[in-house]
């Protein structure tokens, strides 16, 4: 017999969890219609210090507990929603929920990126589900399209702007000519970047999200540690000026693509042609471009963070899970990780490169630089040298190359740094044409 109502247990009371609690309460009628029965919030697990938050005073006090056992033993909880983030204790909560036969909805990218294979098999063993639409791209439907709408495709590649904070910073650097520190300061003032911005600006957040998307799209295990990562903190306003001169924008791109029978997975700043779609995605927006053998190119775009969009994805998962709970089905088959995949070592990845060098302003400098690149079979496609700075006697030389393997680019970089006429290799940025 079908269940007459479905019960929810919520872990956390941060901005996302509070918004989820609000939606579950305020949209109860709509959600009941969609789920086919009432979806009832039965318990919220909070930390002792959360009990003084205003959200607690606004809700029925009996809903709250600070005790794990009391929470997990609450009768009538079918679905556990975890919205605390971070690896622990979230991972232990999810293991306990799934082992106890509870359906799980999580917005936690770190746990899913690192532990999806284990949690999915735990869900399967217990005849329940793990849903994580909110873990990548906030409210943008990104998990569901790969689980459902695109399943008939062989995915060729994913190219994604999946960190709103860095996209905001890069947009300010590009449009307002700000340096990295000022653009980061603005992002912090507006609440986009955290006080410690490391996870966002060093590409760690994007790596978690790419690990999830790549595991889903390529049906294999891609771990965060498998993904090559570079953040945006080395970029300067000068790089943006040169990029524009060459006809490019700079974006932090997460890339997973099939290449010679293996998979390339990397997150780093790239030069993108100014007229490409992703180059025009500005501010805190996220965008994912996926290419399938049948569907061709598909673009998913929207706000990738914030409590309202994230609650949209979390509650959608709750409704889908509630339908399965009501019907007594387990949704198994939504996401299968078949095993490991051959990953292409970064050294073998091939792209074009942009080099920016600070050099002495003397005769023969350009020839010495060209010689180093030539020694590593890297062909120059164009070069810019601006007027030398008379105060420092330094010239700035910028080169664009034809495609070359990363191993050659790194050896050339080391060779350039050894030249006495090169004061500094200020930046090396890969080009995705
Ligand atoms: N910090 C993330 C971003 C949002 O800036 O996109 C949460 O995933």
JSON list of C-alpha atoms and ligand atoms in Angstrom, two decimals, residues 109 162-165 200 205 209 305, ligand 1:
[
{"chain": "A", "resi": 109, "resn": "UNK", "atom": "CA", "xyz": [29.75, 18.78, -3.13]},
{"chain": "A", "resi": 162, "resn": "UNK", "atom": "CA", "xyz": [31.12, 26.32, -12.18]},
{"chain": "A", "resi": 163, "resn": "UNK", "atom": "CA", "xyz": [32.38, 28.76, -9.60]},
{"chain": "A", "resi": 164, "resn": "UNK", "atom": "CA", "xyz": [30.43, 32.00, -9.35]},
{"chain": "A", "resi": 165, "resn": "UNK", "atom": "CA", "xyz": [32.89, 33.73, -7.02]},
{"chain": "A", "resi": 200, "resn": "UNK", "atom": "CA", "xyz": [37.04, 29.31, -4.55]},
{"chain": "A", "resi": 205, "resn": "UNK", "atom": "CA", "xyz": [35.40, 24.16, -5.26]},
{"chain": "A", "resi": 209, "resn": "UNK", "atom": "CA", "xyz": [32.02, 20.02, -8.91]},
{"chain": "A", "resi": 305, "resn": "UNK", "atom": "CA", "xyz": [24.85, 29.56, -5.68]},
{"chain": "B", "resi": 1, "resn": "LIG", "atom": "N1", "xyz": [31.40, 29.16, -3.61]},
{"chain": "B", "resi": 1, "resn": "LIG", "atom": "C1", "xyz": [30.66, 28.62, -4.71]},
{"chain": "B", "resi": 1, "resn": "LIG", "atom": "C2", "xyz": [30.74, 29.56, -5.91]},
{"chain": "B", "resi": 1, "resn": "LIG", "atom": "C3", "xyz": [29.20, 28.42, -4.39]},
{"chain": "B", "resi": 1, "resn": "LIG", "atom": "O1", "xyz": [31.26, 30.65, -5.80]},
{"chain": "B", "resi": 1, "resn": "LIG", "atom": "O2", "xyz": [30.27, 29.17, -6.96]},
{"chain": "B", "resi": 1, "resn": "LIG", "atom": "C4", "xyz": [28.93, 27.17, -3.67]},
{"chain": "B", "resi": 1, "resn": "LIG", "atom": "O3", "xyz": [29.20, 26.05, -4.46]}
]
